[in-house]
Structure formats: C-alpha cells, structure tokens
Amino acid sequence: MTAAADLASRARSSRGSGATRATAFTALVLLLCAITLAFAYANKARCAGGLIDSDGRSVVFDERKDVDVCYSDIQFLWLGRDIDNHVFPYVDGGITDDGALTGGAVEYPVLSGILMWAGAIGVDNDADFLWHSALILTPFALLTAWMLARLAGTAALLWAAGPPLVLYAFHNWELPVVCAAVAAIYVVAAPSKLDVRTRGVIAAVLLAIGFCLKIYPGIFVLPLALYVLTRGKPRDTTTFDVTGAAQTVLAAMATVVAINAPFALAGLDGWRASITFQQLRQADITTNSIWYWGHQLIFGRDAETTQVWHDWVAKASPVLILASFALALWLGWRRWTPENPYPWVGVSAAMLCGFMLFHKVHSPQYTLWIIPFLVLLEVPWKAVAAYLVADAAIGIGVFRYFYALGEGEGVELTEGVVQFGVWLRTMLLIWLFFAFIRTTERAKKEGGDSIVEPPPARQPVPVS
C-alpha cells in the first residue's frame, strides 16, 4: 500500500468513527431534550386538571398560576379568543376601540393562530388544550435540538437540557418560531451541494414562515441577503451577487404574502386585528420591559404611567429598534474582511438583542429566542450563566410578584428580584449586541458543522 492510500484509509476510518460519535451524541441530546420537555409539561400541568368549571377552565388555574409559577398563556387563552368555541381564527372577528379582541381574532400572526386552533380540536377544557398543544409543539423543540447538536456540538445541551426549556416550552407558542429560525441557519450552514444563492432563498422562505409565526425571524432576512450578496466569502476579490440578494428578499416577501393573503381576503378585520392589538398594547406591569421599569426608576414606584408616556414610548420604541438594526448591519459590514465572510448569524443575533431590548413588551418566554444564538456563537459561558440568572429572576419572580400584589402582601422583596432580573438582562443584551457580531461560531471548538461557508479544502499531495 502506498503512503497516499494509507493516508486515505486512515482518513476514512477517522471520518467513520467521528460520524458514529456525532450520531450517538445527537441521540443523547434528543433524549435529554425529551426528558426536559416532560418536566416542562409537568410544570405547567400543575395548574391544569381536577375540577373543571362550566367554561372548561380548571379551577386550580386561578388558585395556583402565580403562587406556584405554573401559569401559561396556552391555558390562559383557552378563554377569551373563541378557542373554546372552536372558531377558525381571523376569518370572523375584529378589535374594539379599546383594544379588546372579538370573535376569532387573536393577537399573534396567522400561523400561530392556526396552531392555537389545532390544539383545541376535539377538546372541551383548558387542561386537554394544554396537553394537545404540548403534543403539537414538542416535535419543534426536538428538531431544534437535533439541528443545534449538528451545528454546535455539546453546546446544544444549553437548549436541550437548560432551565429556559423547562420554564417556557409550553408557556406560549414559541417552539415553532425558534425551530424556523434555527432551520434557516442550518440550511445555510450544513454541508450541501447547493450554492449559496439557493440556500439563501430556502433560508429566506423559512425565515418568512417564522415571521408568520411570531415576527422576529423576519428581521434576519436583511443580514442573510447581505451574506448572499457577498457570496458567503471573505472580502478579498469577491464580486457581489446582486441577483441572489434580491431573490432572497423577494422569496421572503412572496412567502409572507402567500401565507397571509387567504386570511386577509377571508376576513380583513379579523386578520388586521392582530396587528392593531400589538400597536395598541401599552408598556404596563405585565410587559417586563425597560419602558415600564424605567418609568418606575425615573419617576418613582408609585408614579402612574400617563397616556403621554405611553404615546412617547409608542414612538421611541420603533425608532430605537430600527436604529439598532442599522447599527448591527453596519458593524457586520465592517466585520466582512479578507479573513472573514459577512457574519450574518452574529448580525441576526445582535438585531434580536436590539428588538428584545427596545420593544414595548418583553415576555419571559422570549428567552427561547436568544438561546440558539448563545449555543451557536462563542459567547463566554459566564455571560450565558448570568443571562440564565437574570431570566430566572424574571420568569419566576414576576409571578410571585403578581401573587404578592393580589394578596396585598409586601412586595419589596419580589419586586426587587424582578427589577434585578430586568436590569441585569438589559445590561447583558447591550453587551451581547456587540459581542455577537465580534465573536466566531462555537462549531470550531465544539465539533459541529461550521455556520459559515468554509474555505475550499486543500487537496492532499500524493506521496509515492
């Protein structure tokens, strides 16, 4: 056997054993994710079942949702959105002048509304609705775990077995949108014979589907288009693919129109109500945002938020969000160098930080949005741990705070925990905004597939 043949044989053997280890690890990640999801359901199910009232509401829900921290939007929204009446969403319904949804209107984009409706098929109470919804959502969490394990190796355990999945897997309908966003990254990153343009178009369609679930993946289309524009390669002698970038954006737009048009045509008022609801929503005590707690910080804990304040927030919030997007895109462009491709994943993560930081609403389950980026990008584990601490302070503390308010108990301690979480999370989001763009992917250290286009491999020189 020649030296070249021996080298090739060893390479094949190494690849085979590596593939076996990767498959075994991925299976372990999926198993741990399944176990975590079981704990997540058990956590929320503490508020469901037992005595059911005439509306199909578990009596225990109102008794335990705050004190035992088992509240979920899924169970709560069984009533008030005609889900209990099995009304198909958006086609019938609307919104009143004071922001109350009527008929089949819900406050989420159309694909989330379909998932809500599907979870209610064949059930007549909130406990069964929670169970059916959990069954629908579970595959999305498992698929996300599989993709993250392939992309980032052991770091995927943060998603599969981390506290956020226990707290929020079945809190709302977040798992499908997270899966869509991660799938878009996976399509671009995973080894494929498809060129960058084709992968960019497929990823754009997935991001558009995510937009029709919970909006935020739609913002990633712009950095993806810039990645396609630069052909996924370092600056050097790269020529721009203007056609590919345009196709990427148009594919996303066409997908959004195709998904939304039937609902808008069937019931314009019901479809538009979800948009109007979010526009009218105010930064109140339920939003966990810097706007509400910033008002308390500036004017005092007992100061009432006036309509003037809400009107100002409604203008400042989108302006700051758009400014953060522009800054992220510009910083990403500066990171496009002869050594590095355009960092579209890092820029996307930074844009998400800007959105989460400045939006009027910051629900606890939004943590599931950012976890995949903490998995994929080389963020220090100390910062990740700090984010989980901040998240727990809010995700657990805020319900204990609501309970104390409802019972008329002293709230200084619980409010302090919530404020600690809010402001620690705020500082971390600001830091992560810049860190995400500067850092590289964990795949280089964790054994996963690279999330950027790798340079061509050098061919071995035969040795006789």
CSV table of C-alpha atoms in Angstrom, one decimal, residues 135-456:
chain,number,residue,atom,x,y,z
A,135,LEU,CA,-48.1,17.4,21.7
A,136,ILE,CA,-48.1,19.7,18.7
A,137,LEU,CA,-45.2,21.8,20.0
A,138,THR,CA,-42.9,19.0,21.1
A,139,PRO,CA,-41.5,18.0,17.7
A,140,PHE,CA,-40.4,21.5,17.0
A,141,ALA,CA,-38.3,21.5,20.2
A,142,LEU,CA,-36.8,18.1,19.3
A,143,LEU,CA,-36.0,19.2,15.7
A,144,THR,CA,-34.3,22.4,17.1
A,145,ALA,CA,-32.2,20.2,19.4
A,146,TRP,CA,-31.1,18.0,16.6
A,147,MET,CA,-30.1,20.9,14.4
A,148,LEU,CA,-28.2,22.6,17.2
A,149,ALA,CA,-26.4,19.4,18.1
A,150,ARG,CA,-25.3,19.1,14.4
A,151,LEU,CA,-24.2,22.8,14.3
A,152,ALA,CA,-22.6,23.3,17.7
A,153,GLY,CA,-21.8,20.0,19.3
A,154,THR,CA,-22.0,19.9,23.1
A,155,ALA,CA,-23.2,23.5,23.4
A,156,ALA,CA,-26.6,22.3,22.2
A,157,LEU,CA,-27.2,20.9,25.7
A,158,LEU,CA,-27.9,24.5,26.7
A,159,TRP,CA,-31.1,24.3,24.6
A,160,ALA,CA,-31.9,20.6,25.2
A,161,ALA,CA,-31.5,20.5,29.0
A,162,GLY,CA,-31.4,24.1,30.1
A,163,PRO,CA,-33.8,25.8,32.6
A,164,PRO,CA,-35.5,28.0,29.9
A,165,LEU,CA,-37.0,25.0,28.1
A,166,VAL,CA,-38.5,23.8,31.4
A,167,LEU,CA,-39.9,27.2,32.2
A,168,TYR,CA,-41.2,28.2,28.7
A,169,ALA,CA,-41.5,25.2,26.4
A,170,PHE,CA,-45.3,25.2,26.9
A,171,HIS,CA,-45.7,28.8,28.2
A,172,ASN,CA,-46.7,30.1,24.7
A,173,TRP,CA,-46.3,29.0,21.1
A,174,GLU,CA,-42.6,29.9,20.8
A,175,LEU,CA,-41.1,26.5,19.8
A,176,PRO,CA,-42.2,26.5,16.1
A,177,VAL,CA,-40.8,30.0,15.5
A,178,VAL,CA,-37.5,29.1,17.1
A,179,CYS,CA,-37.3,26.0,15.0
A,180,ALA,CA,-38.0,28.0,11.8
A,181,ALA,CA,-35.1,30.5,12.7
A,182,VAL,CA,-32.7,27.7,13.5
A,183,ALA,CA,-33.7,25.8,10.4
A,184,ALA,CA,-32.8,28.8,8.3
A,185,ILE,CA,-29.3,28.9,9.8
A,186,TYR,CA,-29.0,25.1,9.4
A,187,VAL,CA,-29.9,25.3,5.7
A,188,VAL,CA,-27.1,27.8,5.0
A,189,ALA,CA,-24.6,26.1,7.2
A,190,ALA,CA,-25.0,22.3,6.8
A,191,PRO,CA,-22.9,20.6,4.1
A,192,SER,CA,-24.7,20.8,0.8
A,193,LYS,CA,-24.2,20.7,-2.9
A,194,LEU,CA,-26.5,23.7,-3.3
A,195,ASP,CA,-24.8,27.0,-3.9
A,196,VAL,CA,-25.1,30.0,-1.5
A,197,ARG,CA,-27.8,31.7,-3.5
A,198,THR,CA,-30.1,28.7,-3.5
A,199,ARG,CA,-29.5,28.1,0.2
A,200,GLY,CA,-30.2,31.7,0.9
A,201,VAL,CA,-33.5,31.6,-0.9
A,202,ILE,CA,-34.6,28.4,1.0
A,203,ALA,CA,-33.5,30.0,4.3
A,204,ALA,CA,-35.4,33.2,3.4
A,205,VAL,CA,-38.6,31.1,3.0
A,206,LEU,CA,-38.0,29.5,6.4
A,207,LEU,CA,-37.5,32.9,8.0
A,208,ALA,CA,-40.7,34.2,6.4
A,209,ILE,CA,-42.6,31.2,7.8
A,210,GLY,CA,-41.1,32.2,11.2
A,211,PHE,CA,-42.3,35.8,10.6
A,212,CYS,CA,-45.8,34.4,10.1
A,213,LEU,CA,-45.5,32.6,13.5
A,214,LYS,CA,-44.0,35.4,15.7
A,215,ILE,CA,-42.5,38.1,13.6
A,216,TYR,CA,-38.9,38.2,14.8
A,217,PRO,CA,-37.2,35.8,12.3
A,218,GLY,CA,-38.3,38.2,9.5
A,219,ILE,CA,-35.6,40.7,10.6
A,220,PHE,CA,-32.9,38.2,9.8
A,221,VAL,CA,-33.7,38.3,6.1
A,222,LEU,CA,-31.6,41.5,5.7
A,223,PRO,CA,-28.3,40.1,7.1
A,224,LEU,CA,-29.0,36.9,5.1
A,225,ALA,CA,-29.4,38.9,1.9
A,226,LEU,CA,-26.1,40.6,2.6
A,227,TYR,CA,-24.4,37.2,3.2
A,228,VAL,CA,-25.8,36.1,-0.2
A,229,LEU,CA,-24.8,39.4,-1.8
A,230,THR,CA,-21.2,38.8,-0.7
A,231,ARG,CA,-21.4,35.1,-1.8
A,232,GLY,CA,-20.7,33.9,1.7
A,233,LYS,CA,-17.0,34.5,1.2
A,234,PRO,CA,-14.3,36.8,2.6
A,235,ARG,CA,-14.0,40.2,1.1
A,236,ASP,CA,-10.8,39.8,-1.0
A,237,THR,CA,-11.8,39.5,-4.7
A,238,THR,CA,-15.4,38.6,-4.1
A,239,THR,CA,-17.9,40.0,-6.7
A,240,PHE,CA,-21.4,40.9,-5.5
A,241,ASP,CA,-24.3,38.6,-6.2
A,242,VAL,CA,-27.0,41.3,-6.6
A,243,THR,CA,-29.4,39.0,-8.2
A,244,GLY,CA,-29.1,36.4,-5.5
A,245,ALA,CA,-29.6,39.0,-2.7
A,246,ALA,CA,-32.7,40.3,-4.5
A,247,GLN,CA,-34.1,36.8,-4.9
A,248,THR,CA,-33.5,36.2,-1.2
A,249,VAL,CA,-35.6,39.2,-0.2
A,250,LEU,CA,-38.3,38.6,-2.8
A,251,ALA,CA,-38.6,34.9,-1.7
A,252,ALA,CA,-39.3,36.1,1.9
A,253,MET,CA,-41.8,38.7,0.8
A,254,ALA,CA,-43.6,36.3,-1.5
A,255,THR,CA,-43.9,33.7,1.3
A,256,VAL,CA,-45.3,36.2,3.7
A,257,VAL,CA,-47.9,37.4,1.1
A,258,ALA,CA,-48.8,33.8,0.2
A,259,ILE,CA,-49.4,32.8,3.8
A,260,ASN,CA,-51.3,35.9,4.8
A,261,ALA,CA,-53.4,36.7,1.7
A,262,PRO,CA,-56.0,34.0,2.2
A,263,PHE,CA,-56.7,35.2,5.8
A,264,ALA,CA,-56.8,38.8,4.8
A,265,LEU,CA,-59.2,38.1,1.9
A,266,ALA,CA,-61.4,35.9,4.1
A,267,GLY,CA,-61.7,38.3,6.9
A,268,LEU,CA,-59.7,41.6,6.7
A,269,ASP,CA,-60.9,42.9,10.1
A,270,GLY,CA,-60.0,39.7,11.9
A,271,TRP,CA,-56.6,39.5,10.2
A,272,ARG,CA,-55.8,43.1,10.8
A,273,ALA,CA,-56.9,42.9,14.5
A,274,SER,CA,-53.7,41.1,15.5
A,275,ILE,CA,-51.6,44.0,14.1
A,276,THR,CA,-53.8,46.6,15.8
A,277,PHE,CA,-53.7,44.8,19.1
A,278,GLN,CA,-49.9,44.9,19.2
A,279,GLN,CA,-49.9,48.6,18.2
A,280,LEU,CA,-52.3,49.5,21.0
A,281,ARG,CA,-50.6,47.4,23.7
A,282,GLN,CA,-49.0,49.6,26.4
A,283,ALA,CA,-45.8,49.1,28.4
A,284,ASP,CA,-47.6,48.2,31.6
A,285,ILE,CA,-46.7,46.0,34.6
A,286,THR,CA,-47.2,42.8,32.6
A,287,THR,CA,-44.7,43.6,29.9
A,288,ASN,CA,-41.4,43.2,31.8
A,289,SER,CA,-39.8,45.8,29.6
A,290,ILE,CA,-37.3,48.6,30.3
A,291,TRP,CA,-40.1,51.1,29.5
A,292,TYR,CA,-42.3,50.2,32.4
A,293,TRP,CA,-39.5,49.7,34.9
A,294,GLY,CA,-37.6,52.6,33.5
A,295,HIS,CA,-40.6,54.8,34.3
A,296,GLN,CA,-40.6,53.5,37.9
A,297,LEU,CA,-36.9,54.2,38.1
A,298,ILE,CA,-37.2,57.8,36.9
A,299,PHE,CA,-40.5,58.9,38.5
A,300,GLY,CA,-40.8,56.6,41.5
A,301,ARG,CA,-42.5,53.3,42.2
A,302,ASP,CA,-45.9,54.8,42.9
A,303,ALA,CA,-46.0,57.1,39.9
A,304,GLU,CA,-48.8,56.4,37.4
A,305,THR,CA,-47.9,56.0,33.7
A,306,THR,CA,-49.8,58.6,31.8
A,307,GLN,CA,-51.1,58.4,28.2
A,308,VAL,CA,-48.4,61.0,27.3
A,309,TRP,CA,-45.8,58.5,28.4
A,310,HIS,CA,-47.4,55.6,26.5
A,311,ASP,CA,-47.6,57.8,23.4
A,312,TRP,CA,-44.0,58.7,23.7
A,313,VAL,CA,-43.0,55.0,24.2
A,314,ALA,CA,-45.0,54.0,21.1
A,315,LYS,CA,-42.9,56.4,19.0
A,316,ALA,CA,-39.5,55.9,20.7
A,317,SER,CA,-39.6,52.1,20.8
A,318,PRO,CA,-39.7,51.5,17.0
A,319,VAL,CA,-37.2,54.3,16.3
A,320,LEU,CA,-34.7,52.8,18.6
A,321,ILE,CA,-35.3,49.3,17.3
A,322,LEU,CA,-34.7,50.4,13.7
A,323,ALA,CA,-31.6,52.3,14.8
A,324,SER,CA,-30.3,49.1,16.5
A,325,PHE,CA,-30.9,47.2,13.3
A,326,ALA,CA,-29.0,49.7,11.2
A,327,LEU,CA,-26.1,49.7,13.6
A,328,ALA,CA,-25.9,45.9,13.6
A,329,LEU,CA,-25.9,45.7,9.8
A,330,TRP,CA,-23.2,48.4,9.6
A,331,LEU,CA,-21.0,46.7,12.3
A,332,GLY,CA,-21.4,43.4,10.4
A,333,TRP,CA,-20.3,45.0,7.2
A,334,ARG,CA,-17.2,46.2,8.9
A,335,ARG,CA,-16.5,42.6,10.0
A,336,TRP,CA,-16.6,41.5,6.4
A,337,THR,CA,-12.8,41.4,5.8
A,338,PRO,CA,-10.4,39.4,3.7
A,339,GLU,CA,-10.3,36.9,6.5
A,340,ASN,CA,-14.0,36.7,7.4
A,341,PRO,CA,-17.3,36.3,5.5
A,342,TYR,CA,-20.2,38.6,6.3
A,343,PRO,CA,-21.3,37.4,9.8
A,344,TRP,CA,-25.0,37.1,9.1
A,345,VAL,CA,-25.7,34.9,12.1
A,346,GLY,CA,-24.0,37.2,14.5
A,347,VAL,CA,-25.7,40.3,13.0
A,348,SER,CA,-29.0,38.5,13.2
A,349,ALA,CA,-28.4,37.8,16.9
A,350,ALA,CA,-27.4,41.4,17.5
A,351,MET,CA,-30.6,42.6,15.8
A,352,LEU,CA,-32.6,40.3,18.0
A,353,CYS,CA,-30.9,41.9,21.0
A,354,GLY,CA,-32.0,45.3,19.8
A,355,PHE,CA,-35.5,44.1,19.3
A,356,MET,CA,-35.8,42.5,22.7
A,357,LEU,CA,-34.2,45.5,24.4
A,358,PHE,CA,-36.3,48.3,23.0
A,359,HIS,CA,-39.7,46.6,22.3
A,360,LYS,CA,-42.6,47.6,24.5
A,361,VAL,CA,-43.1,44.0,25.5
A,362,HIS,CA,-40.5,41.6,26.8
A,363,SER,CA,-42.3,38.4,27.8
A,364,PRO,CA,-40.2,35.9,29.8
A,365,GLN,CA,-40.5,33.2,27.1
A,366,TYR,CA,-38.6,35.4,24.7
A,367,THR,CA,-35.5,33.8,26.3
A,368,LEU,CA,-36.1,30.8,24.0
A,369,TRP,CA,-35.5,33.1,21.0
A,370,ILE,CA,-32.0,34.0,22.1
A,371,ILE,CA,-30.8,30.6,23.4
A,372,PRO,CA,-29.9,29.2,20.0
A,373,PHE,CA,-27.6,32.1,19.4
A,374,LEU,CA,-25.9,31.6,22.8
A,375,VAL,CA,-25.5,28.0,21.6
A,376,LEU,CA,-24.2,28.8,18.1
A,377,LEU,CA,-21.9,31.7,18.9
A,378,GLU,CA,-18.7,31.8,21.0
A,379,VAL,CA,-20.1,33.8,23.9
A,380,PRO,CA,-18.4,33.3,27.3
A,381,TRP,CA,-20.2,30.8,29.4
A,382,LYS,CA,-20.1,33.2,32.4
A,383,ALA,CA,-22.2,35.6,30.3
A,384,VAL,CA,-24.6,32.8,29.4
A,385,ALA,CA,-24.9,31.8,33.1
A,386,ALA,CA,-25.6,35.5,34.0
A,387,TYR,CA,-28.3,35.6,31.4
A,388,LEU,CA,-29.9,32.5,32.9
A,389,VAL,CA,-29.8,34.0,36.3
A,390,ALA,CA,-31.5,37.2,35.1
A,391,ASP,CA,-34.1,35.1,33.2
A,392,ALA,CA,-34.9,33.1,36.3
A,393,ALA,CA,-35.3,36.2,38.4
A,394,ILE,CA,-37.9,37.5,35.9
A,395,GLY,CA,-39.5,34.2,34.8
A,396,ILE,CA,-40.1,33.0,38.4
A,397,GLY,CA,-40.0,36.3,40.3
A,398,VAL,CA,-42.6,38.1,38.3
A,399,PHE,CA,-45.4,35.6,39.1
A,400,ARG,CA,-44.5,35.6,42.8
A,401,TYR,CA,-44.7,39.4,42.5
A,402,PHE,CA,-48.2,39.3,40.9
A,403,TYR,CA,-49.2,36.9,43.7
A,404,ALA,CA,-48.0,39.2,46.4
A,405,LEU,CA,-49.8,42.2,44.7
A,406,GLY,CA,-53.0,40.2,44.5
A,407,GLU,CA,-52.8,39.1,48.1
A,408,GLY,CA,-52.0,42.5,49.4
A,409,GLU,CA,-48.7,41.3,50.8
A,410,GLY,CA,-45.4,43.2,51.0
A,411,VAL,CA,-43.9,43.3,47.5
A,412,GLU,CA,-40.5,44.9,48.2
A,413,LEU,CA,-38.6,41.6,48.0
A,414,THR,CA,-40.3,40.2,45.0
A,415,GLU,CA,-40.3,43.5,43.2
A,416,GLY,CA,-36.6,43.8,43.9
A,417,VAL,CA,-36.0,40.3,42.4
A,418,VAL,CA,-37.9,41.3,39.2
A,419,GLN,CA,-36.0,44.6,38.9
A,420,PHE,CA,-32.7,42.8,39.4
A,421,GLY,CA,-33.6,40.5,36.6
A,422,VAL,CA,-34.8,43.2,34.3
A,423,TRP,CA,-31.7,45.4,34.6
A,424,LEU,CA,-29.2,42.6,34.6
A,425,ARG,CA,-30.8,41.3,31.4
A,426,THR,CA,-30.8,44.8,30.0
A,427,MET,CA,-27.0,45.2,30.5
A,428,LEU,CA,-26.4,41.7,29.1
A,429,LEU,CA,-28.4,42.4,26.0
A,430,ILE,CA,-26.4,45.6,25.4
A,431,TRP,CA,-23.2,43.7,25.8
A,432,LEU,CA,-24.4,40.8,23.7
A,433,PHE,CA,-25.4,43.1,20.9
A,434,PHE,CA,-21.7,43.9,20.2
A,435,ALA,CA,-20.3,40.5,21.4
A,436,PHE,CA,-22.4,38.6,18.9
A,437,ILE,CA,-21.0,40.5,15.9
A,438,ARG,CA,-17.4,40.2,17.1
A,439,THR,CA,-17.4,36.5,18.0
A,440,THR,CA,-17.0,33.4,16.0
A,441,GLU,CA,-19.1,30.2,16.0
A,442,ARG,CA,-18.8,27.5,18.6
A,443,ALA,CA,-18.6,24.8,15.9
A,444,LYS,CA,-14.9,25.5,15.6
A,445,LYS,CA,-14.3,24.3,19.2
A,446,GLU,CA,-17.3,22.0,19.8
A,447,GLY,CA,-17.0,19.7,16.8
A,448,GLY,CA,-20.1,20.7,14.9
A,449,ASP,CA,-20.6,21.9,11.3
A,450,SER,CA,-19.5,25.4,10.6
A,451,ILE,CA,-22.2,28.0,10.4
A,452,VAL,CA,-20.4,30.0,7.7
A,453,GLU,CA,-19.2,28.9,4.3
A,454,PRO,CA,-15.9,27.1,4.8
A,455,PRO,CA,-12.9,27.8,2.6
A,456,PRO,CA,-12.1,25.1,0.0
